[in-house]
mmCIF file of C-alpha atoms in Angstrom:
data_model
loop_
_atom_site.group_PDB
_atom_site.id
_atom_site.type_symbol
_atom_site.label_atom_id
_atom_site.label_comp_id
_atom_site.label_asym_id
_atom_site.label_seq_id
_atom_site.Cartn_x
_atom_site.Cartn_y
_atom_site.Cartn_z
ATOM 1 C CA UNK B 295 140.475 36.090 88.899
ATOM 2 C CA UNK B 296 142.549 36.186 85.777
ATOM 3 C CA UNK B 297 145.569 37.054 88.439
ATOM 4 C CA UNK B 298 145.223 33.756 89.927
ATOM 5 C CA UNK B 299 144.696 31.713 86.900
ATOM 6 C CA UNK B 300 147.432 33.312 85.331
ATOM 7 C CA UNK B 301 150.262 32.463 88.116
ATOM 8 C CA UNK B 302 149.642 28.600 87.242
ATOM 9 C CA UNK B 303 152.124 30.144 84.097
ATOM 10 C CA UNK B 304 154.664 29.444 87.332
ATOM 11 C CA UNK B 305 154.082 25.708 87.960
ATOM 12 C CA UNK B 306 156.227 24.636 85.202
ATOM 13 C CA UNK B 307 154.175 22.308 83.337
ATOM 14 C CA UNK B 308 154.300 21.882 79.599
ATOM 15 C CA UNK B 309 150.590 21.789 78.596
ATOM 16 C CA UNK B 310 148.032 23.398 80.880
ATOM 17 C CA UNK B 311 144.547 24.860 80.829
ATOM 18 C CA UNK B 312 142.054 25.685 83.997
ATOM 19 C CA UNK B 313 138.841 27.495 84.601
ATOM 20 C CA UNK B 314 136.778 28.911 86.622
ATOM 21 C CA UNK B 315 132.909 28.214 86.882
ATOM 22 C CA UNK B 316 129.733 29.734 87.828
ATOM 23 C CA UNK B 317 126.476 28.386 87.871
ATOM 24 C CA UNK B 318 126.100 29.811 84.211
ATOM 25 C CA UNK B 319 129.209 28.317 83.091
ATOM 26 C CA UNK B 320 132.942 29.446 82.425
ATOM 27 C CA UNK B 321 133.881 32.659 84.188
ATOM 28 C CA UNK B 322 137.448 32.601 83.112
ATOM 29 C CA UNK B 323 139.958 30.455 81.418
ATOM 30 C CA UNK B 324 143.653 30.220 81.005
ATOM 31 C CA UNK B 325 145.262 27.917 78.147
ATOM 32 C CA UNK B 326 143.722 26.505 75.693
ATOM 33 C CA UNK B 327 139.763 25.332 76.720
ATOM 34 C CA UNK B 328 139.543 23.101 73.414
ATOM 35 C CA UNK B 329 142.816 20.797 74.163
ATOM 36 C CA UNK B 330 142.212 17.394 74.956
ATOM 37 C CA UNK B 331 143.666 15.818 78.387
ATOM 38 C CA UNK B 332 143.817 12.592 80.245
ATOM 39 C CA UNK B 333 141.580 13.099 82.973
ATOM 40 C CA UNK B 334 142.823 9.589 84.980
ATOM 41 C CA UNK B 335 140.386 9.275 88.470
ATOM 42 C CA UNK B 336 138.530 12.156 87.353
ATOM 43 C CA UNK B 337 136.780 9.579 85.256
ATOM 44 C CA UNK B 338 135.300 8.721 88.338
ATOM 45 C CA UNK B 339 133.031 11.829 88.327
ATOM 46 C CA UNK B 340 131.435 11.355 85.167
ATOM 47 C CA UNK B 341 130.607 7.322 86.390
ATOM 48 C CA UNK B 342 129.728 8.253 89.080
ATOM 49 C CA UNK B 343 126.651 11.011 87.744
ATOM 50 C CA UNK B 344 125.828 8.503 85.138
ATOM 51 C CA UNK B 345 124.149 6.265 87.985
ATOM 52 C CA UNK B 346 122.794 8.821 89.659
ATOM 53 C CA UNK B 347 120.657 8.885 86.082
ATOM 54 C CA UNK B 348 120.708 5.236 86.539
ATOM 55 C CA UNK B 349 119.257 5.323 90.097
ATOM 56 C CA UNK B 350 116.301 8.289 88.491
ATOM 57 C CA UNK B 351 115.184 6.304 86.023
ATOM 58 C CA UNK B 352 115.464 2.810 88.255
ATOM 59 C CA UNK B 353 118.140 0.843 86.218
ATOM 60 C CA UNK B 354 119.998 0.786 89.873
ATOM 61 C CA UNK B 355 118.906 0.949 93.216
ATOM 62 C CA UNK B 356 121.851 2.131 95.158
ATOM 63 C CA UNK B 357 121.342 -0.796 97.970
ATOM 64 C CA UNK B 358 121.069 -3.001 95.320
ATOM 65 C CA UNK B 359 123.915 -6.050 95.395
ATOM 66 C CA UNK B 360 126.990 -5.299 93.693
ATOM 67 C CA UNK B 361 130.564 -6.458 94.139
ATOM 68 C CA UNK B 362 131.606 -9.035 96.511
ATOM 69 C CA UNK B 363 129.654 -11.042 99.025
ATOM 70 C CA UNK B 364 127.572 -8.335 101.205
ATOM 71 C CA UNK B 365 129.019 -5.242 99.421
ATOM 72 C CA UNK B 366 125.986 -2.797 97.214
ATOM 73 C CA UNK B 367 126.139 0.262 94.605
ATOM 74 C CA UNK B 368 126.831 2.355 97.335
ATOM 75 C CA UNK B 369 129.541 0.468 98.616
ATOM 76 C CA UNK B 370 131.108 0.865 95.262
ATOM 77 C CA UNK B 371 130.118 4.495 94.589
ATOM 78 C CA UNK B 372 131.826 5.112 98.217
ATOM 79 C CA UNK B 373 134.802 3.508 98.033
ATOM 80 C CA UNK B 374 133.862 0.509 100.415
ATOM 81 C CA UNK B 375 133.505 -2.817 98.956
ATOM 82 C CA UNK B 376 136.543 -3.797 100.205
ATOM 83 C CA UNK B 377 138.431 -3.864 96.869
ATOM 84 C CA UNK B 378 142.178 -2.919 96.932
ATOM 85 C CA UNK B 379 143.278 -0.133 95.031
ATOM 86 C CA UNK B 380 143.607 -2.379 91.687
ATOM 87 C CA UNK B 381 143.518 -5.843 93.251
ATOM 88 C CA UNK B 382 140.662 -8.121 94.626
ATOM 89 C CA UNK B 383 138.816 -7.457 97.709
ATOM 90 C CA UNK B 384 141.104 -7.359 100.936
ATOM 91 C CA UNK B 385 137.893 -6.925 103.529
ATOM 92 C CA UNK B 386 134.545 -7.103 104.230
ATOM 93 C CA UNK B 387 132.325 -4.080 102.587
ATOM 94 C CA UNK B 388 131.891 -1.693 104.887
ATOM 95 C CA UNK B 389 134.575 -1.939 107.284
ATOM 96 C CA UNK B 390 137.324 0.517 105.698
ATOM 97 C CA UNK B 391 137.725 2.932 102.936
ATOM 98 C CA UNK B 392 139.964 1.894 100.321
ATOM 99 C CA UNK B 393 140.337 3.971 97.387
ATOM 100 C CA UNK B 394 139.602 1.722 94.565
ATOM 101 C CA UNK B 395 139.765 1.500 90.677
ATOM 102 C CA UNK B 396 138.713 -1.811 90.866
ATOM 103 C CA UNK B 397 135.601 -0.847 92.712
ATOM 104 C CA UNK B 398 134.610 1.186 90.230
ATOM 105 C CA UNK B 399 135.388 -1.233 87.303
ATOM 106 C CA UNK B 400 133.336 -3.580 88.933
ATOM 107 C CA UNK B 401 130.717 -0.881 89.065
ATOM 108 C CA UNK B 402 130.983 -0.414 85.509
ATOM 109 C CA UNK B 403 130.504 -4.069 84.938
ATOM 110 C CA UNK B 404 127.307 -4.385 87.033
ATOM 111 C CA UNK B 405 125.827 -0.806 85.178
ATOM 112 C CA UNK B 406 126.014 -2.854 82.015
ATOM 113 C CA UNK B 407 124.448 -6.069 82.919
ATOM 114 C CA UNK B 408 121.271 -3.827 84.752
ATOM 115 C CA UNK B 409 121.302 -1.236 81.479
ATOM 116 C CA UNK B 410 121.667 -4.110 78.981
ATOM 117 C CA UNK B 411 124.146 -1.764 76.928
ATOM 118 C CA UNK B 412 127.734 -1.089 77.290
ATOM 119 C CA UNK B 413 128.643 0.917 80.496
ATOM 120 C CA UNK B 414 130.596 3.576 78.413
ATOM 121 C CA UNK B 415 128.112 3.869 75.933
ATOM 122 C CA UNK B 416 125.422 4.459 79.213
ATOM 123 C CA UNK B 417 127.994 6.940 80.471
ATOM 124 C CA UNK B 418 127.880 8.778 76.976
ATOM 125 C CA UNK B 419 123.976 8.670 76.815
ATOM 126 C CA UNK B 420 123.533 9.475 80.393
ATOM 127 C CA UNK B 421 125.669 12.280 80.962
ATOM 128 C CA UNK B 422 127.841 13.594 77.922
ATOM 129 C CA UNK B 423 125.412 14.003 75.348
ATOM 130 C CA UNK B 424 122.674 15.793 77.036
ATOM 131 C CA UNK B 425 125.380 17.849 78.200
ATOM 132 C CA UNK B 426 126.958 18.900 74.889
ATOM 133 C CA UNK B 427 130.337 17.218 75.844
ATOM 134 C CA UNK B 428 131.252 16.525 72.406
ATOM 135 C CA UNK B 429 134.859 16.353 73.109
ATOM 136 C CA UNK B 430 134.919 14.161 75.764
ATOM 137 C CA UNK B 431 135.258 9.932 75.481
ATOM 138 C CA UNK B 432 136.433 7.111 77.346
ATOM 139 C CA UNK B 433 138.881 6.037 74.851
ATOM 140 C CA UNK B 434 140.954 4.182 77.189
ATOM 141 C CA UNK B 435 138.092 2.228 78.793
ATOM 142 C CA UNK B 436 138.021 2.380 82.133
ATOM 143 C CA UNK B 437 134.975 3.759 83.923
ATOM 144 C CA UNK B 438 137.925 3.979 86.470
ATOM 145 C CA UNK B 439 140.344 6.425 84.596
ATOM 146 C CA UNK B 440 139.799 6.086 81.287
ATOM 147 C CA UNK B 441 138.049 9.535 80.568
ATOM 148 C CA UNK B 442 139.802 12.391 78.242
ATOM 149 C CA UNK B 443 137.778 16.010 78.236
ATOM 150 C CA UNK B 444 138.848 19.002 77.946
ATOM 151 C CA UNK B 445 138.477 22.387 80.178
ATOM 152 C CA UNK B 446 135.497 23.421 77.992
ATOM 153 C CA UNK B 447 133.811 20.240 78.647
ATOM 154 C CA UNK B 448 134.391 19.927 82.264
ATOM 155 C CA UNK B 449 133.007 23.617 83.039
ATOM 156 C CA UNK B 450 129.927 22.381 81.203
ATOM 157 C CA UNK B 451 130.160 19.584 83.624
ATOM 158 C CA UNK B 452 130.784 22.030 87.009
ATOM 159 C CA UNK B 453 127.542 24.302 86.034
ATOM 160 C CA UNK B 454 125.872 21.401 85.717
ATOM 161 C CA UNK B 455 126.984 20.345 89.782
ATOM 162 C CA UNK B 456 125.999 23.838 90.941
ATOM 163 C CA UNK B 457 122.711 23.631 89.280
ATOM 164 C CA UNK B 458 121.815 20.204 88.628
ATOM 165 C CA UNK B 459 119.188 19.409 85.717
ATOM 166 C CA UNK B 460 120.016 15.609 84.845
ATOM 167 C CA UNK B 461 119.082 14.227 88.290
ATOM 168 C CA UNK B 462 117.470 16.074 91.123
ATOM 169 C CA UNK B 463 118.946 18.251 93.452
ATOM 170 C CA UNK B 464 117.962 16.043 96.582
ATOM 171 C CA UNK B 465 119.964 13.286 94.811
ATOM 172 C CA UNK B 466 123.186 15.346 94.166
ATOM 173 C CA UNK B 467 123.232 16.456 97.504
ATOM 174 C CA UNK B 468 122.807 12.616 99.056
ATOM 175 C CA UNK B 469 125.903 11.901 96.544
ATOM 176 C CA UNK B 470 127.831 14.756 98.361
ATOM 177 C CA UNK B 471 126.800 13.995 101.757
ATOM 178 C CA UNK B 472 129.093 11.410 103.874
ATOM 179 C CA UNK B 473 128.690 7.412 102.897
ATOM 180 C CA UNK B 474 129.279 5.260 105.967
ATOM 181 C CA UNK B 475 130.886 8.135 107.845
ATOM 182 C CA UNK B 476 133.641 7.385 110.114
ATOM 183 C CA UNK B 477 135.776 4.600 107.605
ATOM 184 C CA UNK B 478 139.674 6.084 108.177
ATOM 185 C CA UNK B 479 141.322 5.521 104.656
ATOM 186 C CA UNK B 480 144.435 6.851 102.877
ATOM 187 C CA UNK B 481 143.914 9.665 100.019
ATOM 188 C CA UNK B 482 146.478 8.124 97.337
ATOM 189 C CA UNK B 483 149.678 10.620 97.108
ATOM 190 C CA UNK B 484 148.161 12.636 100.084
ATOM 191 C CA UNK B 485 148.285 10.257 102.954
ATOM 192 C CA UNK B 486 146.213 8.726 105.828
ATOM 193 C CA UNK B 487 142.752 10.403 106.474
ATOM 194 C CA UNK B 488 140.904 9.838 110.006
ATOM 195 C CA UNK B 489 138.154 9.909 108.703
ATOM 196 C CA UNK B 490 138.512 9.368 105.039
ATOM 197 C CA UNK B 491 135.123 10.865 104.119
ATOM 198 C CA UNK B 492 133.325 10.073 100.491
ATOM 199 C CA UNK B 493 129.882 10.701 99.103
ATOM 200 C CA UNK B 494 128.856 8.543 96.101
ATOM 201 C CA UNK B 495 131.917 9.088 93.995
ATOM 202 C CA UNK B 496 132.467 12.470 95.124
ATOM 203 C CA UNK B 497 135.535 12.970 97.344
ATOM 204 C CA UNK B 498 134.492 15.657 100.185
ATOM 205 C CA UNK B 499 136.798 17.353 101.277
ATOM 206 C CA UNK B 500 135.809 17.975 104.885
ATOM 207 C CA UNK B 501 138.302 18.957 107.514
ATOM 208 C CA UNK B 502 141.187 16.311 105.914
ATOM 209 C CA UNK B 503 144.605 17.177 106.178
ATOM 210 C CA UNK B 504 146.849 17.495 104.102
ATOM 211 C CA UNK B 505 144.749 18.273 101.150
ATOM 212 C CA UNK B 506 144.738 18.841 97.458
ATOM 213 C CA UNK B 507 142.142 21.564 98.094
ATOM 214 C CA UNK B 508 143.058 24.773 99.707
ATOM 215 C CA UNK B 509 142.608 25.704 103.413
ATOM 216 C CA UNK B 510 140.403 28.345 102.737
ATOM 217 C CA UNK B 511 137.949 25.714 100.737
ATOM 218 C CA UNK B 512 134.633 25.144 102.776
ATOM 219 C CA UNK B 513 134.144 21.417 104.186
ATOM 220 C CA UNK B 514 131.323 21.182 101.547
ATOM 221 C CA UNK B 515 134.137 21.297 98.461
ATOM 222 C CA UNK B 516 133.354 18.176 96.781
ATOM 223 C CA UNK B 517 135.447 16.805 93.737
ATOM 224 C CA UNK B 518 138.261 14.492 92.485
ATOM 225 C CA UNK B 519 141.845 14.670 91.128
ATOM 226 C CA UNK B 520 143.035 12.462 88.856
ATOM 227 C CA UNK B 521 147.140 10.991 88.299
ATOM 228 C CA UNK B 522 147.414 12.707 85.167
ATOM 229 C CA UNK B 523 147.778 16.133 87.244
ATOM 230 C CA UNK B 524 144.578 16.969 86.727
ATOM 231 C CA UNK B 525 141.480 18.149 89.326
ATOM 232 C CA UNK B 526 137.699 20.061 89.800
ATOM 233 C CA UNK B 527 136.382 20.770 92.945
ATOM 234 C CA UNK B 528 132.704 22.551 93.529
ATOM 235 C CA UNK B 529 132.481 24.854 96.431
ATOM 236 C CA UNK B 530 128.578 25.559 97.266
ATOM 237 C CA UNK B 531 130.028 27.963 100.036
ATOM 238 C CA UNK B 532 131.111 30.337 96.928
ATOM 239 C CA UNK B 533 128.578 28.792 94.174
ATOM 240 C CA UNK B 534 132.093 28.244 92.466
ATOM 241 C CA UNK B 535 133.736 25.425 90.789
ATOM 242 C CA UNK B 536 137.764 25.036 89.572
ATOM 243 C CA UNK B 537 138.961 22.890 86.792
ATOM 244 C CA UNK B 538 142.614 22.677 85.605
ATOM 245 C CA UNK B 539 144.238 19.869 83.516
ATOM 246 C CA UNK B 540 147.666 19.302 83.078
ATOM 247 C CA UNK B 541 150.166 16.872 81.101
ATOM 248 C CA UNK B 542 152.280 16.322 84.400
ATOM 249 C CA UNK B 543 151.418 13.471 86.392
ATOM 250 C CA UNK B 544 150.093 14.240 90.371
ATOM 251 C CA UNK B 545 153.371 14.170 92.692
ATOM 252 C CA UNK B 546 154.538 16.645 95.438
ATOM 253 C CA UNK B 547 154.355 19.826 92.763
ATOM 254 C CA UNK B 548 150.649 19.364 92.705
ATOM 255 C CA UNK B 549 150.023 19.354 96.710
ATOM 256 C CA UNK B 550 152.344 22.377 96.699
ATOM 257 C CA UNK B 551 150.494 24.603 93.824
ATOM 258 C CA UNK B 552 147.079 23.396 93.281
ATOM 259 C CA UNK B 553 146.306 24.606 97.478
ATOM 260 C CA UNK B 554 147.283 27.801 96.851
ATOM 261 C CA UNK B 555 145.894 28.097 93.466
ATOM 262 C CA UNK B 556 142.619 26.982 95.448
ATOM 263 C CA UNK B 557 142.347 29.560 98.249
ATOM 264 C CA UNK B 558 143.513 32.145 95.811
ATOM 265 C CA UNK B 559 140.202 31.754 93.724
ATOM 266 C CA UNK B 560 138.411 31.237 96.942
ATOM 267 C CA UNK B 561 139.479 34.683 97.948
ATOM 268 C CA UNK B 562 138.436 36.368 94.923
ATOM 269 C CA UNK B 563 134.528 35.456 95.779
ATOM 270 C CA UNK B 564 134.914 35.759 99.807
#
């Protein structure tokens, strides 16, 4: 394991850290686990578990309204209300999956009006402080990409997704099963995905190619990268989880190296 973790020494990027999770935490890190990083769309993750705790308790009902005319919480969550990537709505909910921040900021708004509190400060009490994630914020804002953590944090984060104890198990695994399966969609800086699939906020990574993932990464790998260079995945086929943050922004290096960094830690527990 430390093999693999170590060869990311190769990807030439200036600041670096990864891990590798169990259901009892880190297994094994490389760089430093304390530095902070922008996380970008990885942000999503941590909004996206916070209403899970919302949906628990019953500040949301996932077929609640949300959004534009017709579109709900799960529409949102899923990537299809019909928002552009970071412009208004360009169709109906339902009909298409585009991969939107201003989905989820529109999420973030409708969290706060049904919490009565700021949607950050929800996503703090909800999911990073009964998690210990002391060094994680969303300084920048956005429940969109506004998250920084650091590899430390997110393992916390990844044992908590392999053995949920904030929301039930049933309702993790309805968040990574399929959300109005069949929407085609494009996976930004990957490219067009027939189908596009999505759980509720969790990208699955299915049988889509190309992928960030690696090939050897079971259909039931669930995750999210982010633009800052940065990704976890959870494999329940292994009971394993991979974090790694970087300070180089996602391009064609990452689709190259984080693959085979993948299906090298996949082969370590297969």
């Amino acid at each position: 394991m430390a093999d693999a973790l170590w060869s990311t020494g190769s990807w030439g990027v200036a600041d670096l850290a990864a891990g590798v999770v169990g259901p009892t935490g880190s297994l094994a890190t490389v760089g430093d686990a304390r530095q902070a990083f922008r996380l970008a769309s990885v942000t999503k993750l941590f909004t996206a578990y916070a209403c899970l705790v919302a949906v628990e308790e019953g500040t949301l009902d996932l077929d609640e309204p949300a959004g534009p005319e017709g579109g709900t919480v799960r529409h949102l969550l899923a990537h299809a209300g019909g928002y552009g990537f970071d412009t208004p709505p360009l169709s109906r909910p339902g009909r298409t999956r585009i991969y939107s921040n201003t989905g989820f900021d529109a999420l973030g708004d409708h969290l706060a009006e049904r919490a009565a509190m700021p949607a950050a400060e929800y996503v703090a009490a909800a999911v990073f402080e009964p998690l210990g994630l002391a060094a994680t914020d969303l300084r920048d804002g956005s429940l969109a990409h506004g998250a920084w953590s650091t590899v430390a944090d997110l393992s916390a984060f990844a044992a908590e997704l392999l053995r949920p104890t904030l929301v039930a198990a049933a309702t993790l695994a309805e968040a990574t099963t399929v959300q109005f399966p069949g929407l085609a969609g494009a996976l930004p800086g990957v490219g067009p995905q027939h189908p596009n699939d999505w759980g509720l906020g969790f990208e699955l990574r299915d049988h889509k190619a190309p992928h960030w993932t690696g090939a050897t990464n079971s259909p039931a790998t669930f995750g999210h990268f982010g633009g800052a260079g940065t990704f976890l995945w959870v494999d329940p086929a292994i009971d394993r989880a991979l974090v790694v943050l970087t300070d180089k922004g996602f391009g064609p290096w990452a689709l190259d190296v984080w693959p085979r960094l993948s299906d090298q830690v996949v082969g370590v527990y297969r």
